Amino acid sequence: MLMEEEKKPVKYDIDGFDVVTTALQELVNQFPDLREGDEIAFSTLDDASGKAMFPVSGAVIESEKESITGHVTQVCLYPFCVICRASGTKPKRKADIKEWLDNLGKWLEKQTITIKDNTYKLEEYPVLTGNRKFLTIDRQTPAYLDSTNENKSENWAINISARYQNDFDR
């Protein structure tokens, strides 16, 4: 007989959302393959083109341990996606967009990437305020064509998750 798994309510690091969002926004905008004057906006895209980061949900608390002294260590997961919208895309441009997004994901994973014969590697994640610190940032998917809009612009996406630790005393 199988035991039914108890459904735990999903808990969120509400206070960490702004801290992590701001840090990730600044981090993705340091991507070495961003052109001069280009930026990855937060949750907003023009009708025909642009790049933006969208949180998928809040920062979910994956695990929480509390010591007898009241010290709490949480491991939280912050899923987000980066969308690149482009119009009039030819096959070469589509391949370039996919490669650009995949390189962003690799770079966030601290892998070495090559852009125009130069290599780049993210050495460390930004320091978060409070007692939070990034543990890992990982791609959940390769880049893919997410959707095509009425105006024929295409939304290319990559899903990424940032895992971080939050320490505090109750």
mmCIF file of C-alpha atoms in Angstrom:
data_model
loop_
_atom_site.group_PDB
_atom_site.id
_atom_site.type_symbol
_atom_site.label_atom_id
_atom_site.label_comp_id
_atom_site.label_asym_id
_atom_site.label_seq_id
_atom_site.Cartn_x
_atom_site.Cartn_y
_atom_site.Cartn_z
ATOM 1 C CA MET A 1 0.000 0.000 0.000
ATOM 2 C CA LEU A 2 1.386 3.407 -0.972
ATOM 3 C CA MET A 3 1.359 6.144 1.597
ATOM 4 C CA GLU A 4 -0.055 9.413 0.317
ATOM 5 C CA GLU A 5 2.484 12.192 0.416
ATOM 6 C CA GLU A 6 1.577 15.006 2.737
ATOM 7 C CA LYS A 7 1.229 18.260 0.796
ATOM 8 C CA LYS A 8 3.220 20.964 2.515
ATOM 9 C CA PRO A 9 2.078 24.518 1.922
ATOM 10 C CA VAL A 10 4.467 26.438 -0.338
ATOM 11 C CA LYS A 11 6.265 29.131 1.626
ATOM 12 C CA TYR A 12 8.030 32.145 0.146
ATOM 13 C CA ASP A 13 10.916 34.355 1.194
ATOM 14 C CA ILE A 14 8.784 37.485 0.787
ATOM 15 C CA ASP A 15 11.446 39.852 2.147
ATOM 16 C CA GLY A 16 14.095 38.369 -0.135
ATOM 17 C CA PHE A 17 12.193 38.942 -3.376
ATOM 18 C CA ASP A 18 13.269 42.569 -3.886
ATOM 19 C CA VAL A 19 16.843 41.919 -2.733
ATOM 20 C CA VAL A 20 17.332 38.956 -5.096
ATOM 21 C CA THR A 21 15.440 40.591 -7.982
ATOM 22 C CA THR A 22 17.628 43.704 -7.819
ATOM 23 C CA ALA A 23 20.841 41.648 -7.645
ATOM 24 C CA LEU A 24 19.825 39.405 -10.557
ATOM 25 C CA GLN A 25 18.729 42.411 -12.622
ATOM 26 C CA GLU A 26 22.127 44.033 -12.127
ATOM 27 C CA LEU A 27 23.906 40.729 -12.799
ATOM 28 C CA VAL A 28 22.187 39.927 -16.121
ATOM 29 C CA ASN A 29 22.946 43.464 -17.273
ATOM 30 C CA GLN A 30 26.668 42.754 -16.751
ATOM 31 C CA PHE A 31 26.489 39.963 -19.365
ATOM 32 C CA PRO A 32 29.508 40.579 -21.612
ATOM 33 C CA ASP A 33 27.519 40.021 -24.831
ATOM 34 C CA LEU A 34 25.137 42.944 -24.214
ATOM 35 C CA ARG A 35 25.688 45.655 -26.798
ATOM 36 C CA GLU A 36 26.464 49.229 -25.768
ATOM 37 C CA GLY A 37 23.229 50.909 -24.669
ATOM 38 C CA ASP A 38 21.350 47.597 -24.614
ATOM 39 C CA GLU A 39 19.773 46.349 -21.411
ATOM 40 C CA ILE A 40 17.724 43.491 -20.062
ATOM 41 C CA ALA A 41 14.674 45.272 -18.661
ATOM 42 C CA PHE A 42 12.530 44.077 -15.769
ATOM 43 C CA SER A 43 9.179 42.540 -16.752
ATOM 44 C CA THR A 44 8.605 44.821 -19.760
ATOM 45 C CA LEU A 45 9.103 44.455 -23.508
ATOM 46 C CA ASP A 46 8.413 46.667 -26.520
ATOM 47 C CA ASP A 47 5.897 45.312 -29.038
ATOM 48 C CA ALA A 48 8.513 44.337 -31.607
ATOM 49 C CA SER A 49 11.836 43.892 -29.816
ATOM 50 C CA GLY A 50 13.745 43.910 -26.575
ATOM 51 C CA LYS A 51 15.139 41.795 -23.776
ATOM 52 C CA ALA A 52 13.598 41.362 -20.359
ATOM 53 C CA MET A 53 13.814 39.314 -17.203
ATOM 54 C CA PHE A 54 10.578 38.003 -15.693
ATOM 55 C CA PRO A 55 10.282 36.335 -12.272
ATOM 56 C CA VAL A 56 8.260 33.123 -12.614
ATOM 57 C CA SER A 57 7.059 33.197 -9.000
ATOM 58 C CA GLY A 58 8.338 34.468 -5.720
ATOM 59 C CA ALA A 59 11.385 32.984 -4.003
ATOM 60 C CA VAL A 60 10.188 29.579 -2.815
ATOM 61 C CA ILE A 61 11.661 28.268 0.441
ATOM 62 C CA GLU A 62 12.938 24.790 -0.503
ATOM 63 C CA SER A 63 14.204 23.824 2.930
ATOM 64 C CA GLU A 64 14.369 25.338 6.380
ATOM 65 C CA LYS A 65 16.369 24.193 9.386
ATOM 66 C CA GLU A 66 16.123 25.771 12.806
ATOM 67 C CA SER A 67 18.612 25.150 15.611
ATOM 68 C CA ILE A 68 17.602 24.945 19.238
ATOM 69 C CA THR A 69 19.025 28.454 19.652
ATOM 70 C CA GLY A 70 16.591 29.794 17.031
ATOM 71 C CA HIS A 71 19.090 30.193 14.169
ATOM 72 C CA VAL A 72 17.308 29.528 10.878
ATOM 73 C CA THR A 73 18.940 28.484 7.604
ATOM 74 C CA GLN A 74 16.691 28.540 4.561
ATOM 75 C CA VAL A 75 17.553 27.446 1.046
ATOM 76 C CA CYS A 76 15.377 29.331 -1.428
ATOM 77 C CA LEU A 77 14.762 28.966 -5.147
ATOM 78 C CA TYR A 78 14.054 32.011 -7.315
ATOM 79 C CA PRO A 79 12.914 30.914 -10.793
ATOM 80 C CA PHE A 80 12.989 33.469 -13.602
ATOM 81 C CA CYS A 81 13.133 33.619 -17.360
ATOM 82 C CA VAL A 82 14.857 35.911 -19.801
ATOM 83 C CA ILE A 83 12.895 36.701 -22.945
ATOM 84 C CA CYS A 84 14.397 38.099 -26.122
ATOM 85 C CA ARG A 85 11.763 39.507 -28.498
ATOM 86 C CA ALA A 86 12.690 40.048 -32.136
ATOM 87 C CA SER A 87 10.855 40.811 -35.383
ATOM 88 C CA GLY A 88 11.538 39.780 -38.954
ATOM 89 C CA THR A 89 13.847 37.004 -37.861
ATOM 90 C CA LYS A 90 15.603 34.992 -40.528
ATOM 91 C CA PRO A 91 16.981 31.507 -39.678
ATOM 92 C CA LYS A 92 20.503 32.885 -38.966
ATOM 93 C CA ARG A 93 19.104 35.536 -36.605
ATOM 94 C CA LYS A 94 16.989 32.902 -34.804
ATOM 95 C CA ALA A 95 20.114 30.770 -34.304
ATOM 96 C CA ASP A 96 21.994 33.847 -33.033
ATOM 97 C CA ILE A 97 19.220 34.683 -30.516
ATOM 98 C CA LYS A 98 19.167 31.089 -29.242
ATOM 99 C CA GLU A 99 22.966 31.077 -28.918
ATOM 100 C CA TRP A 100 22.904 34.463 -27.133
ATOM 101 C CA LEU A 101 20.383 33.198 -24.568
ATOM 102 C CA ASP A 102 22.223 29.882 -24.118
ATOM 103 C CA ASN A 103 25.471 31.820 -23.568
ATOM 104 C CA LEU A 104 23.740 33.985 -20.961
ATOM 105 C CA GLY A 105 22.684 30.803 -19.158
ATOM 106 C CA LYS A 106 26.175 29.288 -19.354
ATOM 107 C CA TRP A 107 27.737 32.528 -18.110
ATOM 108 C CA LEU A 108 25.331 32.649 -15.142
ATOM 109 C CA GLU A 109 26.384 29.058 -14.358
ATOM 110 C CA LYS A 110 30.001 30.313 -14.177
ATOM 111 C CA GLN A 111 30.960 28.452 -17.353
ATOM 112 C CA THR A 112 33.460 29.958 -19.777
ATOM 113 C CA ILE A 113 31.879 31.458 -22.897
ATOM 114 C CA THR A 114 33.494 32.822 -26.057
ATOM 115 C CA ILE A 115 32.288 36.051 -27.687
ATOM 116 C CA LYS A 116 34.148 37.321 -30.768
ATOM 117 C CA ASP A 117 37.327 35.383 -29.909
ATOM 118 C CA ASN A 118 37.338 36.616 -26.298
ATOM 119 C CA THR A 119 36.568 34.330 -23.371
ATOM 120 C CA TYR A 120 34.536 35.394 -20.362
ATOM 121 C CA LYS A 121 33.750 33.678 -17.085
ATOM 122 C CA LEU A 122 31.633 34.949 -14.215
ATOM 123 C CA GLU A 123 33.915 34.544 -11.203
ATOM 124 C CA GLU A 124 31.511 35.262 -8.369
ATOM 125 C CA TYR A 125 27.888 36.041 -7.766
ATOM 126 C CA PRO A 126 26.947 39.453 -6.382
ATOM 127 C CA VAL A 127 26.769 39.891 -2.648
ATOM 128 C CA LEU A 128 23.205 40.103 -1.403
ATOM 129 C CA THR A 129 22.121 42.412 1.401
ATOM 130 C CA GLY A 130 21.196 40.972 4.767
ATOM 131 C CA ASN A 131 22.217 37.410 5.489
ATOM 132 C CA ARG A 132 21.428 36.049 2.035
ATOM 133 C CA LYS A 133 23.969 34.632 -0.403
ATOM 134 C CA PHE A 134 23.726 33.058 -3.835
ATOM 135 C CA LEU A 135 24.597 29.366 -3.952
ATOM 136 C CA THR A 136 24.022 28.535 -7.629
ATOM 137 C CA ILE A 137 22.345 29.855 -10.756
ATOM 138 C CA ASP A 138 21.324 27.149 -13.223
ATOM 139 C CA ARG A 139 19.510 26.856 -16.518
ATOM 140 C CA GLN A 140 16.276 24.896 -16.276
ATOM 141 C CA THR A 141 15.873 24.760 -20.060
ATOM 142 C CA PRO A 142 17.937 25.487 -23.130
ATOM 143 C CA ALA A 143 16.812 28.590 -25.038
ATOM 144 C CA TYR A 144 13.644 27.980 -27.069
ATOM 145 C CA LEU A 145 11.020 29.755 -29.172
ATOM 146 C CA ASP A 146 8.306 30.447 -26.616
ATOM 147 C CA SER A 147 5.690 32.162 -28.774
ATOM 148 C CA THR A 148 4.948 34.271 -31.829
ATOM 149 C CA ASN A 149 2.889 37.450 -31.405
ATOM 150 C CA GLU A 150 0.164 38.855 -33.681
ATOM 151 C CA ASN A 151 2.685 41.283 -35.202
ATOM 152 C CA LYS A 152 4.902 38.247 -36.058
ATOM 153 C CA SER A 153 7.551 39.171 -33.470
ATOM 154 C CA GLU A 154 8.975 36.132 -31.718
ATOM 155 C CA ASN A 155 9.609 35.561 -28.023
ATOM 156 C CA TRP A 156 12.704 33.462 -27.374
ATOM 157 C CA ALA A 157 13.105 32.345 -23.765
ATOM 158 C CA ILE A 158 15.406 30.602 -21.342
ATOM 159 C CA ASN A 159 14.309 29.452 -17.884
ATOM 160 C CA ILE A 160 16.821 29.896 -15.076
ATOM 161 C CA SER A 161 16.751 29.351 -11.311
ATOM 162 C CA ALA A 162 18.829 31.102 -8.685
ATOM 163 C CA ARG A 163 19.310 29.156 -5.452
ATOM 164 C CA TYR A 164 20.342 31.121 -2.389
ATOM 165 C CA GLN A 165 20.729 30.720 1.325
ATOM 166 C CA ASN A 166 19.074 32.922 3.918
ATOM 167 C CA ASP A 167 20.353 32.885 7.514
ATOM 168 C CA PHE A 168 18.642 34.643 10.385
ATOM 169 C CA ASP A 169 17.675 34.304 14.036
ATOM 170 C CA ARG A 170 14.057 34.022 15.114
#
